[in-house]
mmCIF file of C-alpha atoms in Angstrom:
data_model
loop_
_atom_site.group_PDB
_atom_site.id
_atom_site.type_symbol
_atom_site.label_atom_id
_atom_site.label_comp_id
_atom_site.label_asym_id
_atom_site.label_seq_id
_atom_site.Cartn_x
_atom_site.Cartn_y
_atom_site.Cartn_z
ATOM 1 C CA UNK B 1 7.318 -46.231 -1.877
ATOM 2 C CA UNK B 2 7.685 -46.130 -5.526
ATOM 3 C CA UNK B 3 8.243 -50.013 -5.614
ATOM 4 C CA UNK B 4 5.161 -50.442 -4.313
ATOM 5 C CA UNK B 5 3.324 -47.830 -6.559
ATOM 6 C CA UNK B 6 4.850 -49.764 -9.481
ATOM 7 C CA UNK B 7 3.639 -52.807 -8.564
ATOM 8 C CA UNK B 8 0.255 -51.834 -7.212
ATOM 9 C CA UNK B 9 0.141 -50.507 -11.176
ATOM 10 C CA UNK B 10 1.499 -53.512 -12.791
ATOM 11 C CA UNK B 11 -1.387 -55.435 -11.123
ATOM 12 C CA UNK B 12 -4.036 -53.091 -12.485
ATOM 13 C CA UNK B 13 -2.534 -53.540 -15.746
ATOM 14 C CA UNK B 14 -2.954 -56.928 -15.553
ATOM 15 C CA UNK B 15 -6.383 -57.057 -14.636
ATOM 16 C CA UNK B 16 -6.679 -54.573 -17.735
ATOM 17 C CA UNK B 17 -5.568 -57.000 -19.625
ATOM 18 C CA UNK B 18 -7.698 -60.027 -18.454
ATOM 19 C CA UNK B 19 -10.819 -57.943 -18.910
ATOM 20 C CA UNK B 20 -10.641 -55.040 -21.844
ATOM 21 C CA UNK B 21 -10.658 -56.198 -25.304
ATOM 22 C CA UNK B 22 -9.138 -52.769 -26.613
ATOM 23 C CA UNK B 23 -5.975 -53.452 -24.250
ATOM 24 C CA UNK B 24 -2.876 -55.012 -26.594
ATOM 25 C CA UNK B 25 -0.500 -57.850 -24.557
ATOM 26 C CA UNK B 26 2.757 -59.144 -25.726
ATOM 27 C CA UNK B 27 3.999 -61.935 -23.682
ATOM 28 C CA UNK B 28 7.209 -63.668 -24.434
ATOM 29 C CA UNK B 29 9.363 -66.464 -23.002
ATOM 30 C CA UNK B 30 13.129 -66.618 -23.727
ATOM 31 C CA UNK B 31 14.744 -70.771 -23.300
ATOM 32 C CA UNK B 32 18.425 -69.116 -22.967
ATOM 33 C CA UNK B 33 21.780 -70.867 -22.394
ATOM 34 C CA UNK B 34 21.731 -69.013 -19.079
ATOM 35 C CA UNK B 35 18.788 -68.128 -18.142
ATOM 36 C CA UNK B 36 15.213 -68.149 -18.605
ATOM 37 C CA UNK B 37 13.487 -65.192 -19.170
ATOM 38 C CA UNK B 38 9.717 -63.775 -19.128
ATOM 39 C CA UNK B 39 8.687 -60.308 -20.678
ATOM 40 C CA UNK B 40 5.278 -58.793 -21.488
ATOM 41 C CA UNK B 41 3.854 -55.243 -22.997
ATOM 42 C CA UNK B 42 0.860 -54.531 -21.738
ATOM 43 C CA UNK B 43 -0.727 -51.071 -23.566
ATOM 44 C CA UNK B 44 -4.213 -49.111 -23.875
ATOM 45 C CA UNK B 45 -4.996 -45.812 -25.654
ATOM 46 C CA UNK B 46 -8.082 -43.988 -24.179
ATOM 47 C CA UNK B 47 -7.936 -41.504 -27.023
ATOM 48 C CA UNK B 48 -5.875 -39.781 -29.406
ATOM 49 C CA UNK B 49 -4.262 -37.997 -27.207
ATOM 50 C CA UNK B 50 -3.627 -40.237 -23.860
ATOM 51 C CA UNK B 51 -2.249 -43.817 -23.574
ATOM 52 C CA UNK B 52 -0.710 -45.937 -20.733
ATOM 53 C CA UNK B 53 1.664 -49.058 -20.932
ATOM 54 C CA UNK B 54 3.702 -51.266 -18.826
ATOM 55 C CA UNK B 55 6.564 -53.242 -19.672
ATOM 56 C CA UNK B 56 7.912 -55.877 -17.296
ATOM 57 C CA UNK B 57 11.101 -58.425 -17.636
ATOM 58 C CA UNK B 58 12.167 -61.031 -15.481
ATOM 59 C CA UNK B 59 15.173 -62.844 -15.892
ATOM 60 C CA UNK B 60 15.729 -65.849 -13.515
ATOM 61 C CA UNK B 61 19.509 -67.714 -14.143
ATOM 62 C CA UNK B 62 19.559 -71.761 -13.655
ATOM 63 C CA UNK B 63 22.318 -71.560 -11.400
ATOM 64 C CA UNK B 64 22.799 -68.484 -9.795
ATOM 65 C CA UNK B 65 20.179 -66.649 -8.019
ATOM 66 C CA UNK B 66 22.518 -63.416 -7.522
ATOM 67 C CA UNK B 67 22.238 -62.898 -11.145
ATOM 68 C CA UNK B 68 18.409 -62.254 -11.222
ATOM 69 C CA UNK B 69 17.348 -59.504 -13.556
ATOM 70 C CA UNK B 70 14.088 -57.278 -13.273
ATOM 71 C CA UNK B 71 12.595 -54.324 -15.049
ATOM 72 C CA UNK B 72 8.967 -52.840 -14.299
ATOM 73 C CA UNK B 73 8.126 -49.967 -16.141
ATOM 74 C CA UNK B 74 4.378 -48.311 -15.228
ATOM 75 C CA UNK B 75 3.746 -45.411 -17.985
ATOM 76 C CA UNK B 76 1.569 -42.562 -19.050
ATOM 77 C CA UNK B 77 2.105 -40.928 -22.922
ATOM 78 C CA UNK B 78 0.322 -37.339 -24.193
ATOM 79 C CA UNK B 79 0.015 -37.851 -27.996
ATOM 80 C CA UNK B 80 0.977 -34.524 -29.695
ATOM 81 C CA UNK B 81 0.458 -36.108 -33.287
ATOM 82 C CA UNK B 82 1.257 -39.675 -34.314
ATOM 83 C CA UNK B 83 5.157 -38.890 -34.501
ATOM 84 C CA UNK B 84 5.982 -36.918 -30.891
ATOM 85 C CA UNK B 85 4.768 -37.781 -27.404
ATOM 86 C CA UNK B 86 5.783 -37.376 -23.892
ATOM 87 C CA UNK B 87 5.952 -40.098 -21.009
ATOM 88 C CA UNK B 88 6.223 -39.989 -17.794
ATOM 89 C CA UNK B 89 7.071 -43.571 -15.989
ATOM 90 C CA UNK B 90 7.486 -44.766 -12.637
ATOM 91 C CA UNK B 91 9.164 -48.289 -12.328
ATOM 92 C CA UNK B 92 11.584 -50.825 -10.391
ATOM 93 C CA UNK B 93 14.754 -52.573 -11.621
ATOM 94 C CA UNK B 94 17.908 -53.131 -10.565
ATOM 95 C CA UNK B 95 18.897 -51.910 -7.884
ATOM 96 C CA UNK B 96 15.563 -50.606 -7.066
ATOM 97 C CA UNK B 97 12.800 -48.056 -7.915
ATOM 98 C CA UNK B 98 12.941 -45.228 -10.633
ATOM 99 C CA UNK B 99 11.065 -42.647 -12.364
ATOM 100 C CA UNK B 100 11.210 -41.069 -15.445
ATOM 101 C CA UNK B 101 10.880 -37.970 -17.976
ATOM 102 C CA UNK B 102 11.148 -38.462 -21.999
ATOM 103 C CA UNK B 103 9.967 -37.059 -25.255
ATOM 104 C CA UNK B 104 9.471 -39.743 -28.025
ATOM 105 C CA UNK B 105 9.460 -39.991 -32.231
ATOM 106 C CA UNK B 106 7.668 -42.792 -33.591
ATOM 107 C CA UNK B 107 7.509 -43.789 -37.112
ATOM 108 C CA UNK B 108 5.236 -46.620 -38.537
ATOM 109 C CA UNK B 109 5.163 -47.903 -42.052
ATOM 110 C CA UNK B 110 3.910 -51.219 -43.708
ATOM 111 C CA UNK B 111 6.450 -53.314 -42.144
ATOM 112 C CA UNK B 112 8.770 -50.943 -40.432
ATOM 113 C CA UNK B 113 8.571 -49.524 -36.682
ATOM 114 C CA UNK B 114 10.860 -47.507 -35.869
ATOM 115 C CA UNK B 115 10.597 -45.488 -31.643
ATOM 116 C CA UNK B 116 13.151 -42.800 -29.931
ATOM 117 C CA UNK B 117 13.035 -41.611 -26.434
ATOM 118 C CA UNK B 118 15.286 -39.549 -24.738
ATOM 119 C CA UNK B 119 14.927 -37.688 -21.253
ATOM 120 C CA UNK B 120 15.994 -38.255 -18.034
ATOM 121 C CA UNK B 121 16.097 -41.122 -15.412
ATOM 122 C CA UNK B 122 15.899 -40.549 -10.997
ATOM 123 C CA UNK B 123 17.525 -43.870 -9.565
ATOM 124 C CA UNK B 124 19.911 -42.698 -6.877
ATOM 125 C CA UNK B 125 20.244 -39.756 -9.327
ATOM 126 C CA UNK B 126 19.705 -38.366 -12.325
ATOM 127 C CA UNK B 127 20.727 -40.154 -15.611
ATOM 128 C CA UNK B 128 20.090 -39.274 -19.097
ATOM 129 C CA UNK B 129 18.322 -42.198 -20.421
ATOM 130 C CA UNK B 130 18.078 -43.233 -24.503
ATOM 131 C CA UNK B 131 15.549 -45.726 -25.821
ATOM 132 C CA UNK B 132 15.606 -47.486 -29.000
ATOM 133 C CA UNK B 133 13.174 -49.932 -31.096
ATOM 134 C CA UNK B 134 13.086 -50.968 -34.446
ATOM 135 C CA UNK B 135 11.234 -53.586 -35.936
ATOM 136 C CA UNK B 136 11.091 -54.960 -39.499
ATOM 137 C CA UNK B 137 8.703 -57.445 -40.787
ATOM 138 C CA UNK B 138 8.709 -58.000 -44.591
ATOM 139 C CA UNK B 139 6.570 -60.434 -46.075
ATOM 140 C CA UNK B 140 7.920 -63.810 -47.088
ATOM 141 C CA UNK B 141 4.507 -65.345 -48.119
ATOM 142 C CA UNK B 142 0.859 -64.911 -47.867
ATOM 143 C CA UNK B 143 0.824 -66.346 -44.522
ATOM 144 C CA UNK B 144 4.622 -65.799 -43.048
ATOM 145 C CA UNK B 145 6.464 -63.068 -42.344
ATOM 146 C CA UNK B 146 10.228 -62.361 -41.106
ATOM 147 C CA UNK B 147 10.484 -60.948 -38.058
ATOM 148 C CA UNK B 148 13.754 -58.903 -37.193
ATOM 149 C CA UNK B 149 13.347 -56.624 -33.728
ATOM 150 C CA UNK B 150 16.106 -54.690 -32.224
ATOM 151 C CA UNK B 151 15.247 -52.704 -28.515
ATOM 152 C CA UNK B 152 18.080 -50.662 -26.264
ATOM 153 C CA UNK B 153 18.191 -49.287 -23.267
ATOM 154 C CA UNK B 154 20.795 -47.205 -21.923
ATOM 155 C CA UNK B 155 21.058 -45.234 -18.897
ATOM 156 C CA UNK B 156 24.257 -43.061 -18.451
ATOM 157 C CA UNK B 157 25.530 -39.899 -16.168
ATOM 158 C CA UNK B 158 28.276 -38.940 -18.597
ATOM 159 C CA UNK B 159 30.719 -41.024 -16.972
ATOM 160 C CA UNK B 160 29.927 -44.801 -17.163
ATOM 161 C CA UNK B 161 26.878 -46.682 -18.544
ATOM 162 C CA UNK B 162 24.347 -46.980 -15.306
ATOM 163 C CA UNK B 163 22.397 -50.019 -16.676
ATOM 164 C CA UNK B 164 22.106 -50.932 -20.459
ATOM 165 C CA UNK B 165 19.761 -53.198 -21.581
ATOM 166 C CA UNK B 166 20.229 -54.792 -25.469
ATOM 167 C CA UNK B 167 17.715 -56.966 -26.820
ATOM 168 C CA UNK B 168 17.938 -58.937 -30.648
ATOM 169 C CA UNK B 169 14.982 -60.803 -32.048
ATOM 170 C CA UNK B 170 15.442 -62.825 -35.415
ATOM 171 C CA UNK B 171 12.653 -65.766 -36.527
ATOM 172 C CA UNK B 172 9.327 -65.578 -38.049
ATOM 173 C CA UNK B 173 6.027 -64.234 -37.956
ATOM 174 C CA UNK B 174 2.529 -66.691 -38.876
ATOM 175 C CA UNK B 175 -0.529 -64.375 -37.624
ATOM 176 C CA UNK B 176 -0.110 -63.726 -33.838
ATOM 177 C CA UNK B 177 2.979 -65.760 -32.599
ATOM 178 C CA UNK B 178 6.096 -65.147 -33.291
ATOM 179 C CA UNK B 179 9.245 -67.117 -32.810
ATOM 180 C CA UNK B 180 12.906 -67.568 -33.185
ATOM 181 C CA UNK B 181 16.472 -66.702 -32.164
ATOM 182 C CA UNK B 182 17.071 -64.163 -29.162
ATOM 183 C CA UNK B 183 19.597 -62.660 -27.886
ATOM 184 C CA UNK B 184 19.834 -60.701 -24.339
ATOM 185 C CA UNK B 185 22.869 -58.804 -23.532
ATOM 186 C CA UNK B 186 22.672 -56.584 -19.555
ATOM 187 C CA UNK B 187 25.418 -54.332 -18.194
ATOM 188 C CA UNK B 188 25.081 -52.772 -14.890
ATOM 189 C CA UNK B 189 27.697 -50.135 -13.327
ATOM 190 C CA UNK B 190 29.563 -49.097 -16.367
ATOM 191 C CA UNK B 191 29.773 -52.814 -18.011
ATOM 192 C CA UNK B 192 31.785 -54.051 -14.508
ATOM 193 C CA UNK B 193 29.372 -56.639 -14.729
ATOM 194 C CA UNK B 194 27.585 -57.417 -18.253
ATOM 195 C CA UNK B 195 25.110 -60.756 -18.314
ATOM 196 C CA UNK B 196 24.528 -62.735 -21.890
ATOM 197 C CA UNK B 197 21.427 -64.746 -22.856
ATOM 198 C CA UNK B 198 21.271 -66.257 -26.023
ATOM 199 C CA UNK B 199 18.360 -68.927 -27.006
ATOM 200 C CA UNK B 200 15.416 -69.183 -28.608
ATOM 201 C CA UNK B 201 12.177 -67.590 -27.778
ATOM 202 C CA UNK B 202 8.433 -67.773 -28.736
ATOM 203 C CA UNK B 203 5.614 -64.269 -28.469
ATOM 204 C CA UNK B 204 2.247 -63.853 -28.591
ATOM 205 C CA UNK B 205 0.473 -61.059 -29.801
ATOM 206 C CA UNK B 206 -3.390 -60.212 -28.799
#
């Protein structure tokens, strides 16, 4: 049931983002050694104190179908002030459908972006789940800037690491498109099985 919630929402956030010009979408494709991988962030604030996103990741190996990664993440976020929110998320990856609870600090400045969450994650139980992002973009000239981007994910019940997700971005930044060198490390079931992905990738920003 909450697979198909999540995708019945991904759809309207798609349509969202085909039709509203205050909706943001961040597509990116990832040519990796082992893989080749499609993500997206999809967001729209109503007001200053409501906002919904989605996030969704695909990662489909050359070889070996087995090895197929997904995350879909569906979210809601109550602004307190432009530091502290809360979310609450329903979404599907592997092995199958979640929801989730978390309070989050943001910090923006000029060229630094830096986002906690921390709460709590149902997926055949509960798991206290830690989000990280930072991003770093200082100017190199009038037109370019670098573009360094670190995001984690990790999911643990105090005794091995559920699912981790670790994502590294390094290239440049001309306008709206970004691109460089990625890399895309996965461990499921307390690292028994960890999948690498390193290439190069290109984003868009609208």
């Amino acid at each position: 049931m909450l697979r198909i919630i999540s995708v019945s929402i991904t759809l309207l956030f798609s349509a969202l983002a085909s039709n509203a010009q205050e909706v943001g979408f961040s597509p990116e494709l990832l040519f990796g050694h082992r893989s080749l991988t499609y993500q997206h962030f999809v967001a729209h604030r109503f007001n200053d104190k409501w906002s919904i996103n989605n996030v969704s990741y695909f990662d489909t190996e050359y070889t070996n179908e087995t090895n197929d990664i997904y995350f879909i993440r569906n979210m809601v976020s109550f602004h307190f002030n432009k530091h502290i929110q809360v979310n609450a998320a329903l979404g599907a990856k592997n092995p199958g459908s979640f929801a989730t609870l978390t309070t989050q600090y943001k910090f923006s400045a000029s060229s630094f972006k830096l986002s906690y969450a921390i709460g709590s994650t149902y997926q055949n139980g509960f798991t206290l789940e830690q989000n990280l992002i930072l991003n770093y973009t200082p100017v190199l000239s009038k037109d370019i800037k670098a573009y360094l981007n670190l995001f984690v994910i990790v999911n643990t019940d105090f005794e091995i690491v559920n699912r981790g997700i670790q994502q590294f971005r390094i290239g440049i930044q001309k306008e709206n498109l970004i691109t460089g060198i990625a890399v895309n490390l996965d461990q499921f079931t307390g690292g028994v099985k960890t999948l690498q992905n390193y290439g190069l990738f290109i984003k868009c920003n609208f």
